[in-house]
mmCIF file of C-alpha atoms and ligand atoms in Angstrom:
data_model
loop_
_atom_site.group_PDB
_atom_site.id
_atom_site.type_symbol
_atom_site.label_atom_id
_atom_site.label_comp_id
_atom_site.label_asym_id
_atom_site.label_seq_id
_atom_site.Cartn_x
_atom_site.Cartn_y
_atom_site.Cartn_z
ATOM 1 C CA MET A 53 78.799 114.639 122.606
ATOM 2 C CA THR A 54 78.106 111.050 121.698
ATOM 3 C CA ASP A 55 79.369 107.666 122.810
ATOM 4 C CA ASP A 56 79.834 106.745 119.181
ATOM 5 C CA PRO A 57 83.605 106.838 118.644
ATOM 6 C CA GLY A 58 83.283 106.690 114.898
ATOM 7 C CA GLY A 59 80.689 109.413 114.630
ATOM 8 C CA SER A 60 78.632 107.142 112.368
ATOM 9 C CA THR A 61 75.583 109.304 112.829
ATOM 10 C CA SER A 62 77.069 111.901 110.470
ATOM 11 C CA GLY A 63 77.552 111.747 106.677
ATOM 12 C CA LEU A 64 79.908 109.382 104.894
ATOM 13 C CA LEU A 65 83.606 110.196 104.757
ATOM 14 C CA ALA A 66 85.515 110.233 101.487
ATOM 15 C CA GLY A 67 86.532 106.650 100.700
ATOM 16 C CA GLU A 68 84.299 105.251 103.413
ATOM 17 C CA ASP A 69 82.474 102.009 102.702
ATOM 18 C CA PRO A 70 78.771 102.444 103.648
ATOM 19 C CA SER A 71 78.451 98.742 104.585
ATOM 20 C CA ILE A 72 80.973 99.314 107.394
ATOM 21 C CA ARG A 73 78.767 101.597 109.444
ATOM 22 C CA SER A 74 76.366 99.140 110.992
ATOM 23 C CA GLY A 75 79.105 96.773 112.199
ATOM 24 C CA PRO A 76 79.707 93.120 111.333
ATOM 25 C CA THR A 77 76.681 91.048 110.289
ATOM 26 C CA ASP A 78 76.068 87.463 111.415
ATOM 27 C CA ALA A 79 77.365 86.404 107.988
ATOM 28 C CA ASP A 80 80.614 88.357 108.533
ATOM 29 C CA TRP A 81 81.183 86.694 111.919
ATOM 30 C CA ALA A 82 80.350 83.268 110.472
ATOM 31 C CA ALA A 83 82.788 83.777 107.581
ATOM 32 C CA ALA A 84 85.584 84.724 109.996
ATOM 33 C CA VAL A 85 84.838 81.808 112.330
ATOM 34 C CA ASP A 86 84.787 79.367 109.372
ATOM 35 C CA ALA A 87 88.091 80.696 108.050
ATOM 36 C CA LEU A 88 89.765 80.276 111.440
ATOM 37 C CA ARG A 89 88.176 77.035 112.626
ATOM 38 C CA GLY A 90 89.017 75.209 109.411
ATOM 39 C CA LEU A 91 92.639 76.239 109.704
ATOM 40 C CA ASP A 92 95.332 73.558 109.407
ATOM 41 C CA PRO A 93 97.610 73.814 112.492
ATOM 42 C CA ASP A 94 100.513 74.292 110.082
ATOM 43 C CA ALA A 95 98.828 76.987 107.992
ATOM 44 C CA ARG A 96 100.944 80.148 107.898
ATOM 45 C CA VAL A 97 98.924 82.875 109.569
ATOM 46 C CA LEU A 98 100.119 86.460 109.326
ATOM 47 C CA LEU A 99 98.788 89.135 111.680
ATOM 48 C CA ILE A 100 99.416 92.743 110.655
ATOM 49 C CA CYS A 101 98.669 95.965 112.556
ATOM 50 C CA HIS A 102 99.043 99.583 111.504
ATOM 51 C CA VAL A 103 102.301 101.466 111.082
ATOM 52 C CA ASN A 104 103.641 103.216 114.164
ATOM 53 C CA PRO A 105 101.569 100.849 116.305
ATOM 54 C CA ASP A 106 99.764 102.079 119.410
ATOM 55 C CA GLY A 107 98.406 100.065 122.329
ATOM 56 C CA ASP A 108 95.259 99.012 120.461
ATOM 57 C CA ALA A 109 97.135 97.938 117.324
ATOM 58 C CA LEU A 110 99.720 95.858 119.213
ATOM 59 C CA GLY A 111 97.417 94.699 121.994
ATOM 60 C CA SER A 112 94.577 93.486 119.784
ATOM 61 C CA MET A 113 97.017 91.812 117.376
ATOM 62 C CA LEU A 114 99.128 90.041 120.003
ATOM 63 C CA GLY A 115 96.125 89.105 122.155
ATOM 64 C CA PHE A 116 94.414 87.546 119.171
ATOM 65 C CA GLY A 117 97.680 85.896 118.072
ATOM 66 C CA LEU A 118 97.993 84.239 121.488
ATOM 67 C CA GLY A 119 94.389 83.073 121.121
ATOM 68 C CA LEU A 120 95.202 81.496 117.755
ATOM 69 C CA CYS A 121 98.110 79.644 119.361
ATOM 70 C CA ARG A 122 95.700 78.328 122.017
ATOM 71 C CA LEU A 123 93.472 77.149 119.142
ATOM 72 C CA GLY A 124 96.359 75.015 117.911
ATOM 73 C CA SER A 125 97.955 77.176 115.210
ATOM 74 C CA ARG A 126 101.679 76.487 115.159
ATOM 75 C CA ARG A 127 102.781 79.037 112.576
ATOM 76 C CA VAL A 128 101.550 82.438 113.706
ATOM 77 C CA GLN A 129 103.529 85.563 112.873
ATOM 78 C CA ALA A 130 102.681 89.130 113.917
ATOM 79 C CA THR A 131 104.181 92.190 112.270
ATOM 80 C CA PHE A 132 103.774 95.864 111.348
ATOM 81 C CA PRO A 133 105.262 98.035 108.610
ATOM 82 C CA GLY A 134 108.309 100.209 109.109
ATOM 83 C CA PRO A 135 111.160 99.855 111.591
ATOM 84 C CA PRO A 136 110.585 96.721 113.702
ATOM 85 C CA GLU A 137 111.250 98.429 117.048
ATOM 86 C CA VAL A 138 108.482 98.040 119.607
ATOM 87 C CA PRO A 139 107.995 101.267 121.620
ATOM 88 C CA GLU A 140 109.416 100.914 125.129
ATOM 89 C CA PRO A 141 106.031 100.970 126.945
ATOM 90 C CA PHE A 142 104.977 97.816 125.057
ATOM 91 C CA ARG A 143 108.165 95.788 125.495
ATOM 92 C CA ASP A 144 106.655 93.632 128.245
ATOM 93 C CA LEU A 145 103.462 92.736 126.371
ATOM 94 C CA PRO A 146 102.656 89.019 126.316
ATOM 95 C CA GLY A 147 102.864 87.515 122.825
ATOM 96 C CA LEU A 148 105.855 89.607 121.713
ATOM 97 C CA GLU A 149 107.553 86.348 120.745
ATOM 98 C CA LEU A 150 105.122 86.209 117.795
ATOM 99 C CA LEU A 151 106.547 89.462 116.355
ATOM 100 C CA VAL A 152 108.795 89.375 113.295
ATOM 101 C CA PRO A 153 110.239 92.305 111.301
ATOM 102 C CA ALA A 154 108.129 93.117 108.221
ATOM 103 C CA VAL A 155 110.863 91.891 105.857
ATOM 104 C CA GLU A 156 110.797 88.459 107.495
ATOM 105 C CA ALA A 157 106.993 88.081 107.489
ATOM 106 C CA TYR A 158 105.542 85.228 105.410
ATOM 107 C CA HIS A 159 105.525 86.383 101.800
ATOM 108 C CA ASP A 160 102.616 84.143 100.788
ATOM 109 C CA PRO A 161 100.658 83.497 103.992
ATOM 110 C CA ASP A 162 97.649 81.176 103.961
ATOM 111 C CA LEU A 163 95.612 83.647 106.002
ATOM 112 C CA VAL A 164 96.045 87.313 106.888
ATOM 113 C CA LEU A 165 94.379 89.185 109.749
ATOM 114 C CA CYS A 166 94.643 92.987 109.964
ATOM 115 C CA PHE A 167 94.212 94.930 113.198
ATOM 116 C CA ASP A 168 93.217 98.556 113.833
ATOM 117 C CA ALA A 169 94.033 99.740 110.284
ATOM 118 C CA ALA A 170 91.383 101.906 108.623
ATOM 119 C CA SER A 171 92.935 101.647 105.167
ATOM 120 C CA GLU A 172 95.547 99.730 103.213
ATOM 121 C CA SER A 173 97.828 102.772 103.350
ATOM 122 C CA ARG A 174 98.282 102.093 107.088
ATOM 123 C CA LEU A 175 99.828 98.700 106.242
ATOM 124 C CA GLY A 176 102.738 100.128 104.218
ATOM 125 C CA ASP A 177 104.598 97.580 102.106
ATOM 126 C CA LEU A 178 102.818 94.713 103.866
ATOM 127 C CA VAL A 179 99.731 95.439 101.780
ATOM 128 C CA ASP A 180 101.029 93.016 99.123
ATOM 129 C CA ARG A 181 100.414 90.125 101.561
ATOM 130 C CA LEU A 182 96.666 90.785 101.351
ATOM 131 C CA ALA A 183 96.547 90.184 97.631
ATOM 132 C CA LEU A 184 98.262 86.804 98.016
ATOM 133 C CA ALA A 185 96.388 85.458 101.018
ATOM 134 C CA ALA A 186 92.888 84.099 100.794
ATOM 135 C CA PRO A 187 91.120 85.328 102.715
ATOM 136 C CA ALA A 188 92.187 88.528 104.486
ATOM 137 C CA VAL A 189 90.186 89.192 107.654
ATOM 138 C CA VAL A 190 90.011 92.818 108.817
ATOM 139 C CA LEU A 191 89.349 93.605 112.486
ATOM 140 C CA ASP A 192 88.864 97.328 113.035
ATOM 141 C CA HIS A 193 86.695 100.056 114.581
ATOM 142 C CA HIS A 194 87.304 103.145 112.401
ATOM 143 C CA ALA A 195 84.268 104.740 110.781
ATOM 144 C CA SER A 196 86.675 105.776 108.022
ATOM 145 C CA ASN A 197 87.495 102.104 107.227
ATOM 146 C CA THR A 198 87.627 101.751 103.450
ATOM 147 C CA GLY A 199 86.334 98.171 103.319
ATOM 148 C CA PHE A 200 89.627 96.640 102.131
ATOM 149 C CA GLY A 201 90.218 92.900 102.578
ATOM 150 C CA ASP A 202 87.769 90.012 102.213
ATOM 151 C CA ILE A 203 86.038 89.491 105.559
ATOM 152 C CA HIS A 204 85.113 92.694 107.382
ATOM 153 C CA LEU A 205 84.816 92.680 111.153
ATOM 154 C CA VAL A 206 84.668 96.459 111.393
ATOM 155 C CA ASP A 207 82.543 97.947 114.131
ATOM 156 C CA PRO A 208 82.629 101.755 114.375
ATOM 157 C CA ARG A 209 80.695 101.511 117.662
ATOM 158 C CA ALA A 210 83.478 99.480 119.288
ATOM 159 C CA ALA A 211 85.713 101.471 121.637
ATOM 160 C CA ALA A 212 88.801 99.590 120.431
ATOM 161 C CA THR A 213 89.770 96.926 117.924
ATOM 162 C CA SER A 214 90.353 94.671 120.939
ATOM 163 C CA VAL A 215 86.566 94.663 121.506
ATOM 164 C CA VAL A 216 86.183 93.049 118.079
ATOM 165 C CA ALA A 217 89.109 90.695 118.783
ATOM 166 C CA GLU A 218 87.578 89.544 122.070
ATOM 167 C CA GLU A 219 84.225 88.883 120.395
ATOM 168 C CA LEU A 220 85.902 86.756 117.712
ATOM 169 C CA LEU A 221 87.859 84.801 120.337
ATOM 170 C CA THR A 222 84.598 84.147 122.207
ATOM 171 C CA ARG A 223 82.933 82.919 119.016
ATOM 172 C CA LEU A 224 85.928 80.612 118.503
ATOM 173 C CA ASP A 225 85.502 79.294 122.090
ATOM 174 C CA VAL A 226 88.990 80.468 123.083
ATOM 175 C CA PRO A 227 88.913 81.191 126.836
ATOM 176 C CA LEU A 228 90.667 84.306 128.127
ATOM 177 C CA ASP A 229 93.893 83.716 129.999
ATOM 178 C CA ALA A 230 96.088 86.331 131.674
ATOM 179 C CA GLY A 231 98.334 86.731 128.624
ATOM 180 C CA ILE A 232 95.506 87.348 126.176
ATOM 181 C CA ALA A 233 93.732 89.522 128.745
ATOM 182 C CA GLU A 234 96.735 91.777 129.355
ATOM 183 C CA CYS A 235 97.072 92.463 125.622
ATOM 184 C CA LEU A 236 93.368 93.197 125.186
ATOM 185 C CA TYR A 237 93.341 95.361 128.334
ATOM 186 C CA VAL A 238 96.261 97.492 127.109
ATOM 187 C CA ALA A 239 94.355 97.981 123.844
ATOM 188 C CA LEU A 240 91.092 98.881 125.574
ATOM 189 C CA ALA A 241 92.728 101.212 128.099
ATOM 190 C CA THR A 242 94.692 102.974 125.336
ATOM 191 C CA ASP A 243 91.743 103.708 123.062
ATOM 192 C CA THR A 244 89.382 104.779 125.856
ATOM 193 C CA GLY A 245 92.010 107.108 127.366
ATOM 194 C CA SER A 246 92.086 104.917 130.478
ATOM 195 C CA PHE A 247 88.280 104.635 130.509
ATOM 196 C CA ARG A 248 87.746 108.400 130.370
ATOM 197 C CA PHE A 249 86.386 108.985 126.849
ATOM 198 C CA ASP A 250 82.714 108.825 125.871
ATOM 199 C CA ALA A 251 83.384 105.502 124.158
ATOM 200 C CA THR A 252 83.583 104.048 127.703
ATOM 201 C CA THR A 253 80.195 102.323 127.689
ATOM 202 C CA PRO A 254 78.830 99.788 130.190
ATOM 203 C CA ASP A 255 79.955 97.095 127.717
ATOM 204 C CA VAL A 256 83.500 98.452 127.872
ATOM 205 C CA HIS A 257 83.506 98.157 131.664
ATOM 206 C CA ARG A 258 81.997 94.662 131.427
ATOM 207 C CA MET A 259 84.811 93.667 129.075
ATOM 208 C CA ALA A 260 87.392 95.231 131.409
ATOM 209 C CA ALA A 261 85.859 93.213 134.263
ATOM 210 C CA ARG A 262 86.231 89.959 132.275
ATOM 211 C CA LEU A 263 89.865 90.825 131.518
ATOM 212 C CA LEU A 264 90.682 91.797 135.130
ATOM 213 C CA ALA A 265 89.088 88.567 136.374
ATOM 214 C CA THR A 266 92.044 86.673 134.855
ATOM 215 C CA GLY A 267 94.235 88.212 137.556
ATOM 216 C CA ILE A 268 96.055 90.888 135.561
ATOM 217 C CA ARG A 269 97.263 93.944 137.530
ATOM 218 C CA PRO A 270 95.768 97.195 136.166
ATOM 219 C CA GLY A 271 97.927 99.492 138.320
ATOM 220 C CA GLU A 272 101.139 97.884 137.160
ATOM 221 C CA ILE A 273 100.012 97.833 133.517
ATOM 222 C CA SER A 274 98.928 101.505 133.542
ATOM 223 C CA ARG A 275 102.160 102.619 135.160
ATOM 224 C CA ARG A 276 104.143 100.800 132.481
ATOM 225 C CA ILE A 277 102.019 101.911 129.513
ATOM 226 C CA PHE A 278 101.072 105.482 130.439
ATOM 227 C CA ASP A 279 103.049 106.724 133.417
ATOM 228 C CA THR A 280 106.671 105.858 132.711
ATOM 229 C CA ARG A 281 109.055 107.828 130.533
ATOM 230 C CA PRO A 282 112.767 108.669 130.530
ATOM 231 C CA PHE A 283 113.867 111.892 132.228
ATOM 232 C CA GLY A 284 115.001 113.198 128.825
ATOM 233 C CA ALA A 285 111.431 112.808 127.581
ATOM 234 C CA VAL A 286 110.076 114.809 130.536
ATOM 235 C CA ARG A 287 112.427 117.685 129.605
ATOM 236 C CA LEU A 288 111.641 117.306 125.896
ATOM 237 C CA HIS A 289 107.915 117.628 126.702
ATOM 238 C CA GLY A 290 108.747 120.873 128.499
ATOM 239 C CA ASP A 291 110.424 122.307 125.392
ATOM 240 C CA VAL A 292 107.590 121.268 123.087
ATOM 241 C CA LEU A 293 104.764 122.442 125.367
ATOM 242 C CA ASN A 294 106.544 125.755 125.846
ATOM 243 C CA ARG A 295 106.054 126.583 122.156
ATOM 244 C CA THR A 296 102.342 125.719 122.077
ATOM 245 C CA ARG A 297 100.218 128.253 120.160
ATOM 246 C CA LEU A 298 96.590 129.099 120.904
ATOM 247 C CA GLU A 299 94.427 130.428 118.061
ATOM 248 C CA PRO A 300 91.069 131.339 119.639
ATOM 249 C CA ALA A 301 89.515 132.483 116.331
ATOM 250 C CA ALA A 302 90.342 129.274 114.450
ATOM 251 C CA ALA A 303 87.829 126.461 113.859
ATOM 252 C CA GLY A 304 85.014 128.991 113.507
ATOM 253 C CA GLY A 305 85.787 130.498 116.897
ATOM 254 C CA HIS A 306 85.915 127.163 118.734
ATOM 255 C CA GLY A 307 89.675 127.588 119.024
ATOM 256 C CA PHE A 308 92.679 125.591 117.866
ATOM 257 C CA VAL A 309 95.735 124.879 120.009
ATOM 258 C CA TRP A 310 98.826 123.251 118.565
ATOM 259 C CA THR A 311 102.512 122.581 118.884
ATOM 260 C CA TYR A 312 105.236 120.691 117.069
ATOM 261 C CA ALA A 313 108.208 118.476 117.904
ATOM 262 C CA THR A 314 111.182 118.257 115.569
ATOM 263 C CA LEU A 315 113.775 115.575 114.909
ATOM 264 C CA ALA A 316 116.266 118.045 116.433
ATOM 265 C CA ASP A 317 114.221 118.053 119.670
ATOM 266 C CA LEU A 318 114.462 114.267 119.806
ATOM 267 C CA ALA A 319 118.197 114.332 119.098
ATOM 268 C CA ARG A 320 118.882 117.095 121.659
ATOM 269 C CA HIS A 321 117.289 115.029 124.408
ATOM 270 C CA ASP A 322 118.462 111.685 122.980
ATOM 271 C CA GLN A 323 114.896 110.353 122.754
ATOM 272 C CA GLN A 324 112.938 107.948 120.544
ATOM 273 C CA PRO A 325 109.856 109.154 118.595
ATOM 274 C CA TYR A 326 107.410 107.130 120.733
ATOM 275 C CA VAL A 327 107.964 109.533 123.662
ATOM 276 C CA LEU A 328 106.067 112.191 121.673
ATOM 277 C CA GLU A 329 102.777 110.256 121.700
ATOM 278 C CA PRO A 330 101.497 111.485 125.118
ATOM 279 C CA LEU A 331 102.069 115.158 124.169
ATOM 280 C CA ILE A 332 98.644 115.509 122.574
ATOM 281 C CA ASP A 333 97.056 114.692 125.942
ATOM 282 C CA SER A 334 98.748 117.713 127.522
ATOM 283 C CA VAL A 335 97.901 120.033 124.635
ATOM 284 C CA ARG A 336 94.239 119.000 124.407
ATOM 285 C CA CYS A 337 93.702 120.041 128.053
ATOM 286 C CA THR A 338 93.659 123.691 126.907
ATOM 287 C CA ALA A 339 90.298 125.070 128.060
ATOM 288 C CA GLU A 340 90.201 127.809 125.407
ATOM 289 C CA ALA A 341 90.290 125.469 122.383
ATOM 290 C CA ASP A 342 88.008 122.743 121.066
ATOM 291 C CA VAL A 343 90.535 121.372 118.595
ATOM 292 C CA SER A 344 94.120 120.438 119.385
ATOM 293 C CA GLY A 345 97.013 119.176 117.332
ATOM 294 C CA VAL A 346 100.587 117.970 117.664
ATOM 295 C CA LEU A 347 102.911 117.784 114.660
ATOM 296 C CA LYS A 348 105.657 115.199 115.077
ATOM 297 C CA GLN A 349 108.457 115.499 112.557
ATOM 298 C CA ILE A 350 109.266 112.202 110.831
ATOM 299 C CA ALA A 351 111.447 113.514 107.966
ATOM 300 C CA GLU A 352 112.922 116.797 106.703
ATOM 301 C CA ASP A 353 109.512 117.822 105.310
ATOM 302 C CA GLY A 354 107.220 115.187 106.838
ATOM 303 C CA TRP A 355 105.035 115.344 109.949
ATOM 304 C CA ALA A 356 102.865 112.754 111.694
ATOM 305 C CA VAL A 357 99.934 114.812 112.923
ATOM 306 C CA SER A 358 97.636 113.998 115.847
ATOM 307 C CA LEU A 359 94.324 115.840 116.038
ATOM 308 C CA ARG A 360 91.787 115.850 118.869
ATOM 309 C CA SER A 361 88.390 117.507 119.285
ATOM 310 C CA LYS A 362 86.122 118.059 122.270
ATOM 311 C CA GLY A 363 83.035 117.790 120.078
ATOM 312 C CA ALA A 364 82.516 120.923 117.978
ATOM 313 C CA VAL A 365 84.503 119.620 115.019
ATOM 314 C CA ASP A 366 84.658 116.131 113.498
ATOM 315 C CA VAL A 367 88.444 115.882 113.154
ATOM 316 C CA SER A 368 88.226 112.619 111.196
ATOM 317 C CA ARG A 369 86.870 114.754 108.316
ATOM 318 C CA VAL A 370 89.841 117.077 108.573
ATOM 319 C CA ALA A 371 92.250 114.131 108.681
ATOM 320 C CA VAL A 372 90.593 112.278 105.787
ATOM 321 C CA ALA A 373 90.622 115.466 103.682
ATOM 322 C CA LEU A 374 94.381 115.670 104.324
ATOM 323 C CA GLY A 375 95.018 112.020 103.437
ATOM 324 C CA GLY A 376 94.654 110.382 106.866
ATOM 325 C CA GLY A 377 91.845 108.984 108.951
ATOM 326 C CA GLY A 378 90.626 108.231 112.436
ATOM 327 C CA HIS A 379 87.640 108.922 114.618
ATOM 328 C CA ARG A 380 85.372 111.914 115.226
ATOM 329 C CA PHE A 381 87.304 113.059 118.299
ATOM 330 C CA ALA A 382 90.760 111.584 117.533
ATOM 331 C CA ALA A 383 92.320 111.464 114.102
ATOM 332 C CA GLY A 384 95.608 111.874 112.293
ATOM 333 C CA PHE A 385 97.395 112.220 108.983
ATOM 334 C CA THR A 386 100.868 112.623 107.506
ATOM 335 C CA GLY A 387 101.599 116.174 106.333
ATOM 336 C CA ARG A 388 104.317 117.436 103.958
ATOM 337 C CA GLY A 389 106.159 120.761 103.957
ATOM 338 C CA THR A 390 107.057 122.989 106.886
ATOM 339 C CA ALA A 391 105.162 122.881 110.178
ATOM 340 C CA GLN A 392 103.591 126.220 109.213
ATOM 341 C CA ASP A 393 102.429 124.756 105.859
ATOM 342 C CA VAL A 394 100.811 121.812 107.600
ATOM 343 C CA VAL A 395 99.134 123.995 110.236
ATOM 344 C CA ALA A 396 97.792 126.300 107.489
ATOM 345 C CA ARG A 397 96.186 123.273 105.805
ATOM 346 C CA ILE A 398 94.628 122.145 109.091
ATOM 347 C CA ARG A 399 93.247 125.661 109.719
ATOM 348 C CA ALA A 400 91.639 125.718 106.272
ATOM 349 C CA GLU A 401 90.161 122.225 106.663
ATOM 350 C CA LEU A 402 88.795 123.069 110.121
ATOM 351 C CA ASP A 403 86.755 125.866 108.558
ATOM 352 C CA THR A 404 85.633 123.618 105.691
ATOM 353 C CA ALA A 405 84.635 120.833 108.097
ATOM 354 C CA LEU A 406 82.563 123.302 110.124
ATOM 355 C CA LEU A 407 80.893 124.723 107.011
ATOM 356 C CA ARG A 408 79.951 121.210 105.877
ATOM 357 C CA ALA A 409 78.577 120.409 109.335
ATOM 358 C CA VAL A 410 76.412 123.551 109.204
ATOM 359 C CA GLU A 411 75.162 122.642 105.705
ATOM 360 C CA ARG A 412 74.210 119.144 106.915
ATOM 361 C CA ASP A 413 72.240 120.340 109.975
HETATM 362 P P1 AMP B 557 97.034 109.276 116.989
HETATM 363 O O1 AMP B 557 96.901 110.745 117.009
HETATM 364 O O2 AMP B 557 98.263 108.799 116.309
HETATM 365 O O3 AMP B 557 96.821 108.683 118.352
HETATM 366 O O4 AMP B 557 95.843 108.731 116.088
HETATM 367 C C1 AMP B 557 94.506 109.037 116.375
HETATM 368 C C2 AMP B 557 93.628 108.277 115.427
HETATM 369 O O5 AMP B 557 93.870 108.683 114.078
HETATM 370 C C3 AMP B 557 93.848 106.769 115.441
HETATM 371 O O6 AMP B 557 92.570 106.160 115.338
HETATM 372 C C4 AMP B 557 94.669 106.487 114.226
HETATM 373 O O7 AMP B 557 94.394 105.230 113.707
HETATM 374 C C5 AMP B 557 94.250 107.590 113.267
HETATM 375 N N1 AMP B 557 95.394 108.015 112.447
HETATM 376 C C6 AMP B 557 96.511 108.618 112.887
HETATM 377 N N2 AMP B 557 97.359 108.873 111.872
HETATM 378 C C7 AMP B 557 96.762 108.408 110.751
HETATM 379 C C8 AMP B 557 97.141 108.350 109.357
HETATM 380 N N3 AMP B 557 98.313 108.836 108.909
HETATM 381 N N4 AMP B 557 96.267 107.786 108.493
HETATM 382 C C9 AMP B 557 95.079 107.297 108.925
HETATM 383 N N5 AMP B 557 94.675 107.314 110.213
HETATM 384 C C10 AMP B 557 95.494 107.853 111.128
HETATM 385 MN MN1 MN B 558 95.490 102.609 116.527
HETATM 386 MN MN1 MN B 559 92.026 101.604 117.757
#
């Protein structure tokens, strides 16, 4: 196990930009600070985070957006591709007033900032805004980041994109207030699994301490973000977990455990797709398997797949090979076909990933 969330000690991923691996240079930070300090208060600034946003995507984007407002920017918009609905757990986040639906986002912004997106494909149709804006600043922490955009603040050693966002706010002399802190805390808590994963370094706890010192209430925030769901979702989880399959021989004998949730499951329990996100945390508890997966149906033949590993397999390699991305221990991709088709592809890639790891060692 390693405390390197991006697994940057292993070989390059397909499409990975080698300059990303060592984190932002002084020149990268200086370029970002110059771009933001020289900003006219009426410049149109567009913040974009990845599709199907999680706590890090929304939290780092909105926290930074609030910081920009404190800096004097009057025209700050935040957005993400796809349906504009914010998942229920995030509907009390500070800075939500900055959010606009993707179709209403500035078409020719003066500056774009991207949050928590490893590749342009995670920005959907909003990717056209990058071509028009000069410059586009990318804040991210995926080792699989492709190096898109103009100014790269990509640190694969950072536990969350909000770590990068906080550093940039500090360099811009924007003090933390409770609103900014709550957003950055939600992001940090999400990506460290509530400070349980190996990415939880002393620096992560020091950052959490700075955020908590603004007076935010961690118990209340955690209950809202992680520990609240509709009764229908509790019963839906029961159905989905009940059909979990364990394949002890898969992943070279390290074991693979997986399940799937269909659109019919959601409809039967009258639930929104976001309620499926915590399922992977129940599945990955399985002692007999190193690798876990949850397939979440998004269309007749389309599945959003979450993969997790306890360390034997670098699942970001599996996800990248199947058109997605992520980190060594947490990755995902969008799969086509039936659930069985998608699982067969994962099985095959798990073996390939292990073979490649053996060849490297
Ligand atoms: P999730 O399972 O959705 O929590 O995602 C785990 C990790 O994989 C996160 O770092 C995501 O950014 C990444 N990820 C998930 N789905 C995709 C995808 N379709 N393409 C690229 N990266 C993804
Ligand atoms: Mn994310
Ligand atoms: Mn993240």
